[in-house]
Amino acid sequence: MKVLIIGGVAAGMSAAARLRRLDEAAEIVVLERGEHVSFANCGLPYHIGGVIQERDSLLLQTPQTLKESLNLDVRTRHEARNIDRAGRRVQVTDLATGREYDEPYDKLVLCPGAAPLRPPLPSVDHPRLFTLRNLADMDRILDVVAATAAPGKNTPAAAVVIGGGYIGLEMAENLRHRGLAVELVEMLDQVLPPLDPEMARDLETGLRRHGVGVHLGAAVAAFHDRAGRIAVEIKGGRMFEADLAILAAGVKPDSALATACGLDCGPRGGIRVDAHLRTADPDIYAAGDAIEVVDAVTGQPSVIPLAGPANRQGRIVADNLAGRDSVYPGTQGTAIVKLFDLTAGGTGASEKNLQRLGRPYRKIYLHPTGHAGYYPGTAPMHLKLLFAPDTGKILGAQITGYDGVDKRLDVFATAIRAGLTVEDLQQLELAYAPPYGAAKDPVNMAGFVAANLRRGDVAFWYAEELPTLPAGHLLLDVRSPQEFELGHLPGAVNFPLSRLREQLDTLAKDRPLRVYCKVGLRSYLAYRLLRQRGFMDVQTLAGGLLTFNRVHPAPAAPGGTGDRPVAPTFGAAPVRATGRSPLRVDCCGLQCPGPLQRLAREAAALKPGNELVVTATDPGFPADAKAWCEGQGHALLEMMPLAGGRNEARIRISGTA
């Protein structure tokens, strides 16, 4: 049997290598139009940023090593031009010499991958506008970065990244690592579109914290030349001039070859295959980013270009070519991204996709720490879980945070593949020691909260429901009076949890009560208390104010909540020295209201003119500290973001020494 594979890298090389391990007698030919057949394309942004220093470390295999180890006939710089299905042959051009020839096959495997989207805009062929697909693209970008960062240049080089998906975020981060001024332009109203908007909000904040300009709802209208530099024009007339621009607006299946020979493709251009990854032609298989897959959660046909699924698809093609009955179970879209010190990712269905398909679902939010809060180096994560209301089967999960995001995401991905329910999550026995997790892991906690919802032990109201809350409702803020004074939802009244039992007689039992706190724990305790005391219409805010502020990110109006995120300063104005060493207070790992309570306690023991430096990982700390200082008359001299989700506040106590 002669097997001809068009395209290398993930799917193509996985198919070729596994087929050789299963069939020593097969003749296997791989055609790759690029210069490299096996390289780490996911590592390209990190070499541009200097994180991966050696270019050669991105090269995994060469035609020579593949010939020696697996007896594969790998031909780089050879492009398949046409497929003659009736004659079972492919027209090939040797791009190095221009020679054309026909290559026969018994079985053909199409793995051409995906091509970057290049919208039909004026000057889209500008020499300073780049896409990133292979090592040659990477080298061209590096050449421009090196030239614009030459000694003697008075201002830092500038770049515009178009698109806020995975590649766009990675390029923004790595160009900042190289010292470039970066503007990120995204036509949607959020970055990282696979996530739900409120879950992507932390990424937007993280970009700005690290000096990246973020422009959402901004569609590119045209590109212009500016004396060799490039100007990116946004609809509405705004212009960004830069030394280079990266077009990372998405990819599309590179299915032109399949379409030309009459193979069926879906509406988004993906080559249609059956469960065995066989096309409509029984002698032609397809795998990787070019194919249409079945969404493993929704069952809908989808195009989901990811490296992990592409590799597995290549293996399944090889199994079937070798006579093994192997099927591909679908893609659930598990993906993750690093953005400076932040991590974000998701698996399974998103809420917006479930809404689009009209699928019933329930959702919960929580904010556990990555590991035990009393062990240094952790911070709260923002976790969202989606599940079926009738069965509790897990439909999707999304997480943003700093430590432990990846392993929780992988557990959820495994749970979805295994068909587990939220009740099953409660029983998972996961590794625990203070540096790595908690006795009640975030995965277990998500199961507890979701199972409580399914059992009726809790009822939630959600941030997006604020404008439509029932007539006559009462917003009950169960935080401390100090927290309430710093800011609250408009119209809310303060019934601190610690005194709620004493105040029950002042509440009407037939009035709808909508309870909230900072993260959702105290309001859940209040909910349980109220329901057991005869209050019938009670709901607690899912995810607390931390989630609310991601759903409603606009600055608060006067008298509104003081829990909105505050943009910290980089390199704040010089602080006049007092001659005294500041008191340093470490509140990392404490969740609200812990940091504020500790701050107030330590400040009370200081004399006027003294300073204290407080470090905290609670996401609301910058806003809380600012509002507290304003309320107490103290001076917030500096709010500095640090690595790992930490914020450091420098405060001078009011009065004179």
XYZ file of C-alpha atoms in Angstrom:
657
model
C 0.000 0.000 0.000
C 1.247 3.447 -0.931
C -0.011 6.247 1.309
C 0.455 9.857 0.211
C 0.080 12.505 2.924
C -0.338 16.159 1.981
C 0.843 18.383 4.829
C 3.134 17.724 7.765
C 3.404 19.272 11.238
C 0.727 18.009 13.687
C -1.826 15.842 11.879
C 0.237 14.802 8.879
C 3.343 13.751 10.773
C 1.313 11.999 13.478
C -0.428 9.977 10.766
C 2.837 9.132 9.017
C 4.737 8.164 12.168
C 1.982 5.998 13.624
C 1.270 4.296 10.305
C 4.919 3.296 10.073
C 4.788 1.848 13.591
C 1.715 -0.178 12.563
C 2.783 -1.152 9.040
C 6.457 -1.603 8.204
C 5.644 -2.560 4.602
C 3.665 0.562 3.654
C 5.224 3.116 1.312
C 4.663 6.486 2.983
C 5.276 9.783 1.196
C 4.747 13.176 2.862
C 4.469 16.363 0.791
C 5.037 19.633 2.664
C 5.045 22.926 0.785
C 6.922 24.714 3.573
C 10.592 24.437 4.451
C 9.957 22.482 7.652
C 7.808 19.415 8.087
C 7.871 19.097 11.872
C 8.162 22.161 14.076
C 6.592 23.589 17.230
C 4.268 26.161 15.709
C 2.717 26.889 19.111
C 6.139 28.057 20.258
C 6.620 30.690 17.543
C 5.364 33.690 19.585
C 7.646 32.745 22.466
C 10.764 32.763 20.306
C 9.753 36.203 19.052
C 9.510 37.315 22.678
C 12.859 35.792 23.602
C 11.308 33.352 26.083
C 12.408 30.429 23.878
C 15.891 31.608 23.000
C 17.156 28.989 20.567
C 15.428 28.855 17.189
C 16.583 25.286 16.635
C 14.652 24.135 19.695
C 11.474 24.694 17.642
C 12.593 22.153 15.052
C 11.356 18.726 16.088
C 12.236 16.496 13.128
C 13.829 16.852 9.695
C 13.355 14.788 6.518
C 16.703 13.164 7.263
C 15.855 12.112 10.826
C 12.440 10.860 9.724
C 14.043 8.798 6.959
C 16.562 7.321 9.359
C 14.157 6.507 12.189
C 10.900 5.691 10.369
C 11.846 5.207 6.714
C 9.516 8.026 5.646
C 9.876 9.761 2.279
C 9.404 13.390 3.349
C 9.603 16.066 0.652
C 9.650 19.666 1.837
C 9.049 22.553 -0.566
C 6.761 20.268 -2.588
C 3.259 21.578 -3.185
C 0.256 19.485 -4.202
C -1.515 21.347 -7.023
C -4.339 19.065 -8.023
C -5.903 15.724 -7.104
C -7.029 13.291 -9.789
C -9.397 11.112 -7.796
C -10.275 8.819 -10.702
C -6.633 8.159 -11.532
C -5.590 8.241 -7.859
C -2.687 10.595 -8.443
C -1.657 14.060 -7.288
C -0.017 16.744 -9.406
C 3.002 18.077 -7.501
C 5.339 21.051 -7.987
C 8.854 21.043 -6.578
C 9.007 24.672 -5.436
C 12.804 24.616 -5.278
C 13.290 23.636 -8.945
C 9.905 24.288 -10.554
C 9.693 20.677 -11.741
C 6.168 19.259 -11.980
C 5.312 15.582 -11.682
C 2.468 13.207 -10.813
C 2.569 11.159 -7.615
C 0.287 8.088 -7.513
C -1.337 6.804 -4.326
C -3.426 3.970 -3.009
C -4.656 6.042 -0.077
C -4.472 9.809 0.277
C -4.452 11.784 3.542
C -5.214 15.526 3.471
C -3.631 17.531 6.304
C -3.184 21.019 4.825
C -4.016 22.817 8.086
C -5.536 26.277 8.330
C -4.549 29.580 6.761
C -4.615 32.968 8.504
C -7.540 35.156 7.541
C -6.551 38.121 5.375
C -9.584 40.392 4.950
C -9.920 42.179 1.590
C -8.885 45.610 2.885
C -6.858 48.374 1.214
C -3.089 47.709 1.408
C -3.551 44.342 3.131
C -0.352 43.337 1.293
C 1.714 46.003 3.094
C 5.249 44.636 3.761
C 5.004 45.540 7.457
C 1.771 43.538 7.935
C 2.495 39.971 9.036
C 0.686 36.756 9.830
C 2.257 33.985 11.908
C 1.917 30.454 10.617
C 5.428 29.050 10.239
C 9.093 29.643 10.923
C 9.508 31.813 7.834
C 6.787 34.148 9.121
C 8.492 34.213 12.509
C 11.856 35.074 10.962
C 10.379 37.975 9.003
C 8.778 39.401 12.151
C 12.032 39.039 14.086
C 13.950 40.861 11.353
C 11.658 43.884 11.664
C 11.707 43.795 15.472
C 15.506 43.697 15.471
C 15.757 46.552 12.951
C 13.337 48.816 14.806
C 15.082 48.193 18.134
C 18.473 49.279 16.766
C 20.757 51.350 19.034
C 20.204 55.097 18.797
C 16.430 54.891 18.336
C 14.910 57.483 20.654
C 11.439 55.976 21.010
C 10.461 52.337 21.517
C 9.317 50.430 18.470
C 5.562 50.124 18.116
C 3.320 47.282 17.015
C -0.378 46.826 16.390
C -1.885 43.382 16.961
C -5.157 42.840 15.102
C -7.259 40.198 16.799
C -7.595 39.248 20.456
C -7.675 35.465 20.113
C -5.017 33.051 21.345
C -2.334 34.088 18.840
C -3.159 37.774 19.211
C -2.802 37.643 22.998
C 0.430 35.665 22.821
C 1.878 38.083 20.283
C 0.865 41.114 22.364
C 2.586 39.608 25.391
C 5.763 38.654 23.583
C 6.130 41.918 21.701
C 5.874 43.665 25.075
C 8.612 41.335 26.318
C 10.749 42.707 23.492
C 10.079 46.254 24.674
C 7.668 47.312 21.939
C 4.718 49.601 22.556
C 1.705 47.471 21.660
C -1.883 48.309 20.730
C -4.349 45.420 20.465
C -7.381 45.916 18.199
C -10.355 43.529 18.390
C -13.589 43.967 16.442
C -15.688 42.179 19.099
C -16.474 43.612 22.516
C -14.157 41.164 24.285
C -10.792 39.495 23.904
C -10.469 35.705 23.600
C -13.860 35.104 21.918
C -14.095 31.385 22.850
C -14.661 32.480 26.461
C -17.799 34.179 27.701
C -17.401 37.969 27.999
C -17.297 38.190 31.791
C -14.626 35.470 31.926
C -12.445 37.314 29.414
C -12.576 40.556 31.402
C -9.534 39.645 33.525
C -7.470 39.234 30.349
C -8.455 42.707 29.210
C -7.415 44.081 32.603
C -4.173 42.070 32.483
C -3.251 43.514 29.101
C -3.716 47.058 30.359
C -1.800 46.344 33.574
C 1.193 45.455 31.417
C 0.975 48.508 29.204
C -0.916 47.112 26.211
C -3.515 49.433 24.713
C -6.800 47.546 24.300
C -9.377 48.681 21.743
C -12.553 46.596 21.666
C -15.378 46.912 19.166
C -12.793 48.300 16.755
C -12.932 46.980 13.186
C -10.018 47.657 10.838
C -10.960 49.691 7.762
C -7.654 49.922 5.883
C -3.875 49.901 6.068
C -1.664 52.781 4.938
C 2.016 53.291 4.272
C 3.785 55.952 6.335
C 7.318 56.291 4.970
C 7.923 52.562 5.298
C 5.955 52.192 8.540
C 2.365 50.976 8.628
C -0.741 52.810 9.788
C -3.790 50.800 10.813
C -7.035 52.698 10.246
C -10.017 51.804 12.398
C -13.587 52.338 11.219
C -14.547 55.750 12.499
C -11.252 57.290 11.508
C -8.852 56.463 14.344
C -5.325 55.644 13.184
C -2.512 53.643 14.812
C 0.932 54.107 13.294
C 3.500 51.398 13.992
C 6.690 49.731 12.856
C 4.827 46.483 12.240
C 1.358 45.002 12.535
C 0.367 41.411 13.260
C -2.793 40.120 11.603
C -4.204 37.568 14.047
C -7.877 37.813 13.160
C -8.403 34.061 13.018
C -7.842 31.199 10.600
C -9.855 29.299 8.014
C -9.492 25.681 6.832
C -7.047 25.416 3.940
C -9.473 23.251 1.963
C -9.028 24.641 -1.560
C -7.386 21.434 -2.809
C -10.254 19.325 -1.454
C -12.882 21.619 -2.920
C -11.187 21.614 -6.341
C -11.368 17.827 -6.596
C -15.037 17.734 -5.580
C -14.826 16.708 -1.934
C -17.618 17.968 0.297
C -16.903 20.865 2.658
C -19.072 22.475 5.340
C -20.295 26.090 5.486
C -17.122 27.227 7.293
C -14.886 25.496 4.755
C -13.970 22.420 6.775
C -13.527 19.169 4.850
C -16.372 16.854 5.792
C -15.329 13.472 7.192
C -17.067 10.562 8.876
C -16.266 9.154 12.320
C -13.278 7.312 10.816
C -12.024 10.636 9.344
C -12.744 9.382 5.842
C -14.035 11.821 3.228
C -16.774 11.093 0.716
C -14.050 9.369 -1.322
C -13.233 6.053 0.437
C -9.575 6.354 -0.623
C -9.101 9.832 0.879
C -8.860 10.678 4.572
C -8.450 14.114 6.173
C -7.300 15.339 9.573
C -6.219 18.451 11.442
C -7.262 22.073 11.224
C -8.715 21.660 7.722
C -11.564 19.339 8.701
C -15.048 19.805 10.074
C -15.461 17.975 13.379
C -18.364 17.176 15.665
C -18.505 19.268 18.813
C -18.267 16.657 21.560
C -20.676 18.547 23.837
C -23.284 20.025 21.500
C -23.078 17.447 18.702
C -22.969 20.254 16.128
C -20.575 20.316 13.143
C -17.729 22.706 13.978
C -14.295 23.856 12.931
C -11.992 23.808 15.982
C -8.316 24.262 15.039
C -6.237 22.957 17.955
C -2.929 21.083 18.063
C -3.988 18.328 20.458
C -7.016 17.185 18.455
C -4.981 17.403 15.212
C -2.372 15.007 16.591
C -5.008 12.556 17.782
C -6.804 12.718 14.447
C -3.578 11.818 12.661
C -3.248 8.730 14.834
C -6.838 7.672 14.118
C -6.290 8.006 10.364
C -3.228 5.767 10.677
C -5.214 3.200 12.663
C -7.842 2.970 9.942
C -5.264 2.779 7.155
C -3.670 -0.114 9.018
C -6.988 -1.972 9.242
C -7.939 -1.000 12.780
C -11.483 0.232 13.422
C -10.784 3.557 15.116
C -13.209 6.461 15.417
C -12.801 10.088 16.403
C -15.203 11.001 19.247
C -15.330 14.742 18.536
C -13.578 17.848 19.788
C -14.567 19.642 22.975
C -12.284 22.638 22.437
C -10.065 22.512 25.506
C -7.605 25.401 25.258
C -5.508 27.598 27.531
C -3.443 30.755 27.194
C -0.733 32.427 29.249
C -0.901 36.216 29.330
C 1.987 37.641 31.344
C 1.343 36.216 34.844
C -2.316 35.411 34.131
C -3.723 32.109 32.858
C -7.101 31.607 31.209
C -8.808 28.777 29.413
C -11.941 26.814 28.810
C -13.277 23.427 27.834
C -16.595 22.288 26.426
C -19.481 24.595 25.596
C -19.606 28.283 26.419
C -22.756 29.974 27.674
C -23.112 32.059 24.538
C -22.945 28.928 22.344
C -25.538 27.154 24.471
C -27.784 30.203 24.190
C -27.271 30.348 20.423
C -28.304 26.701 20.114
C -31.223 27.064 22.510
C -29.813 24.391 24.843
C -30.960 24.415 28.495
C -28.204 24.900 31.061
C -27.453 26.133 34.576
C -24.346 27.983 35.699
C -22.374 28.762 38.832
C -19.414 30.998 39.641
C -16.867 30.796 42.444
C -13.516 32.343 43.396
C -11.324 29.749 45.148
C -7.578 30.171 45.562
C -5.128 28.097 43.521
C -3.786 26.427 46.643
C -4.200 26.790 50.406
C -4.539 30.481 51.177
C -2.168 30.318 54.148
C 0.652 28.981 51.950
C 2.468 31.774 50.053
C 2.098 32.365 46.344
C -1.589 31.909 45.624
C -4.405 34.151 44.431
C -8.132 33.730 43.772
C -9.243 32.335 40.437
C -12.536 33.056 38.658
C -14.276 29.774 37.837
C -17.444 29.263 35.819
C -19.177 25.899 35.441
C -22.025 25.075 33.035
C -24.135 21.939 33.384
C -27.386 20.340 32.245
C -30.311 21.163 34.566
C -31.986 17.746 34.237
C -29.003 15.401 34.589
C -26.262 17.558 36.097
C -23.958 16.499 33.268
C -21.069 18.930 32.861
C -21.281 20.986 29.667
C -18.402 23.424 29.988
C -15.961 25.172 32.298
C -13.912 28.367 32.099
C -11.232 29.642 34.484
C -9.031 32.697 34.781
C -6.398 33.062 37.476
C -2.745 32.808 38.385
C -1.859 29.428 39.867
C -3.463 26.023 39.440
C -5.716 27.034 36.551
C -4.312 24.447 34.153
C -4.765 21.412 36.358
C -8.364 22.317 37.272
C -9.172 22.899 33.625
C -7.759 19.482 32.759
C -9.910 17.834 35.427
C -13.019 19.480 33.993
C -11.990 18.451 30.469
C -11.602 14.856 31.635
C -14.932 14.998 33.450
C -16.712 16.198 30.308
C -15.128 13.437 28.208
C -16.141 10.859 30.828
C -19.722 12.135 30.978
C -19.490 13.016 34.683
C -22.068 15.079 36.539
C -21.632 17.871 39.052
C -22.484 15.355 41.768
C -19.508 13.284 40.616
C -17.219 16.312 41.048
C -18.011 16.323 44.759
C -16.506 12.867 45.137
C -13.294 13.298 43.158
C -10.231 12.544 45.268
C -7.627 15.022 44.063
C -4.048 15.554 45.181
C -3.734 17.890 48.151
C -0.914 19.516 50.032
C -0.838 23.225 50.947
C 1.570 24.208 48.130
C -0.634 22.534 45.500
C -4.285 22.711 46.470
C -6.827 22.715 49.255
C -8.528 19.954 51.178
C -11.680 20.979 49.333
C -10.252 21.484 45.869
C -11.760 24.147 43.564
C -13.111 21.275 41.449
C -14.845 19.791 44.500
C -16.129 23.228 45.465
C -17.629 23.706 42.003
C -19.378 20.359 42.460
C -20.677 21.353 45.894
C -22.127 24.650 44.649
C -23.661 23.155 41.498
C -25.115 20.185 43.378
C -26.608 22.575 45.944
C -28.294 24.430 43.097
C -29.690 21.216 41.616
C -30.981 20.055 45.007
C -32.644 23.374 45.730
C -30.326 24.163 48.646
C -29.525 27.497 47.003
C -31.149 29.779 44.433
C -29.124 32.300 42.466
C -29.759 35.624 40.847
C -27.263 36.752 38.224
C -25.593 40.057 37.479
C -27.273 40.400 34.087
C -30.683 40.171 35.800
C -30.228 43.405 37.784
C -32.457 45.519 35.482
C -35.256 42.910 35.617
C -35.410 42.021 39.316
C -38.989 41.528 40.576
C -41.082 44.488 41.635
C -40.708 45.399 45.301
C -37.455 43.480 45.727
C -34.931 44.393 48.409
C -31.204 44.242 47.705
C -29.575 42.902 50.843
C -25.835 43.562 51.239
C -24.559 41.197 53.945
C -20.987 42.495 54.042
C -19.602 44.473 56.954
C -20.668 48.109 57.480
C -17.128 49.169 56.593
C -17.290 47.367 53.250
C -20.781 48.732 52.606
C -19.611 52.302 53.199
C -16.823 51.828 50.660
C -19.396 51.125 47.959
C -22.486 49.071 47.250
C -25.088 48.355 44.608
C -27.564 51.217 44.126
C -30.593 50.830 46.371
C -29.025 48.158 48.579
C -29.416 48.096 52.365
C -26.775 46.741 54.712
C -27.669 43.746 56.877
C -24.256 42.373 57.988
C -24.252 38.595 58.220
C -22.923 38.762 61.770
C -26.048 40.670 62.895
C -28.612 39.276 60.453
C -30.380 37.073 63.015
C -30.964 40.112 65.234
C -32.554 42.080 62.374
C -34.911 39.483 60.897
C -37.984 41.117 62.456
C -37.404 44.199 60.285
C -37.750 42.194 57.063
C -41.073 41.276 55.476
C -41.245 37.562 54.760
C -43.280 38.022 51.600
C -40.866 40.520 50.023
C -38.428 39.279 47.335
C -34.925 39.399 48.828
C -31.872 39.495 46.566
C -28.772 38.956 48.665
C -25.144 39.620 47.787
C -21.617 39.880 49.187
C -18.133 40.084 47.679
C -17.570 36.513 46.457
C -20.812 34.694 47.297
C -19.979 32.806 50.500
C -21.515 35.152 53.072
C -24.592 35.685 50.929
C -25.009 31.893 50.658
C -24.903 31.620 54.444
C -27.460 34.419 54.632
C -29.629 32.620 52.079
C -29.646 29.418 54.142
C -30.500 31.374 57.283
C -33.325 33.303 55.651
C -34.893 30.276 53.960
C -34.924 28.315 57.224
C -36.504 31.275 59.008
C -39.482 31.313 56.645
C -38.439 33.795 53.956
C -39.647 32.225 50.738
C -38.441 34.421 47.849
C -34.696 34.629 48.450
C -31.836 34.428 45.946
C -28.115 35.024 46.307
C -25.885 36.738 43.719
C -23.883 34.104 41.811
C -20.180 34.859 42.131
C -20.790 37.938 44.268
C -19.576 41.400 43.356
C -16.394 39.992 41.845
C -18.445 38.404 39.064
C -20.907 41.320 38.960
C -18.049 43.719 38.167
C -16.965 41.568 35.238
C -20.474 41.532 33.805
C -20.876 45.300 34.363
C -17.352 46.693 33.931
C -18.282 50.356 33.361
C -17.145 52.859 36.024
C -19.623 53.207 38.840
C -21.860 56.244 39.016
C -21.739 58.400 42.172
C -23.367 56.495 44.996
C -22.906 53.202 43.192
C -20.613 50.347 44.054
C -17.083 51.021 45.139
C -16.065 47.526 44.146
C -15.277 48.377 40.532
C -11.765 47.542 39.432
C -9.298 50.386 39.842
C -6.606 50.827 37.203
C -3.334 50.640 39.169
C -0.476 52.965 38.334
C 2.843 52.006 36.802
C 5.753 54.064 38.039
C 3.606 56.411 40.090
C 4.759 59.926 40.935
C 7.764 60.003 43.284
C 6.775 59.626 46.928
C 8.384 62.071 49.378
C 10.343 60.116 51.945
C 9.302 60.491 55.590
C 12.539 59.212 57.054
C 10.735 56.213 58.543
C 10.682 52.671 57.228
C 7.140 51.708 56.210
C 5.338 48.902 57.975
C 4.998 45.996 55.548
C 1.829 43.912 55.742
C 1.362 40.721 53.711
C -2.314 39.937 53.070
C -1.720 37.549 50.176
C -4.061 34.592 50.258
C -6.702 36.406 52.311
C -10.082 36.776 50.660
C -12.456 39.687 51.182
C -12.992 41.120 53.767
C -9.694 39.827 55.190
C -7.275 42.270 53.497
C -9.347 45.331 54.381
C -9.818 44.220 57.986
C -6.085 43.627 58.340
C -5.329 46.992 56.731
C -7.653 48.818 59.134
C -6.226 46.999 62.155
C -2.603 47.726 61.258
C -3.337 51.349 60.344
C -5.046 51.957 63.695
C -1.786 51.197 65.497
C 0.267 53.711 63.471
C 0.957 57.360 64.201
C 0.094 60.179 61.780
C 2.686 60.428 59.036
C 3.646 56.777 59.262
C 3.438 54.674 56.128
C 2.472 51.085 55.499
C 2.898 48.929 52.414
C 0.187 46.306 52.001
C 0.413 43.433 49.505
C -2.742 41.484 48.655
C -4.030 39.044 46.059
C -7.754 39.710 46.549
C -8.965 41.079 43.172
C -11.028 43.792 44.824
C -8.183 45.094 46.983
C -7.119 48.012 44.726
C -10.651 49.428 44.744
C -11.205 48.677 48.430
C -7.913 50.272 49.481
C -8.587 53.380 47.398
C -12.097 53.832 48.789
C -10.938 53.115 52.354
C -8.183 55.711 52.154
C -10.607 58.298 50.796
C -13.098 57.535 53.550
C -10.506 57.669 56.343
C -8.600 60.648 54.991
C -5.393 58.690 54.480
C -3.184 59.176 51.416
C -2.936 56.337 48.895
C 0.510 57.175 47.569
C 0.848 54.318 45.112
C -0.964 51.233 43.874
C 1.448 48.977 42.065
C 0.514 45.720 40.297
C 2.971 42.894 40.909
C 3.377 39.425 39.458
C 1.040 36.594 40.375
C -2.091 38.707 40.764
C -0.644 40.709 43.662
C -1.207 44.412 44.227
C 0.899 46.558 46.514
C -0.568 49.673 48.169
C 1.600 52.319 49.786
C -0.434 54.353 52.274
C 0.423 57.317 54.484
C -1.610 57.724 57.664
C -3.440 61.057 57.908
C -2.217 63.900 60.101
C 1.293 65.195 60.684
C 4.163 63.604 62.509
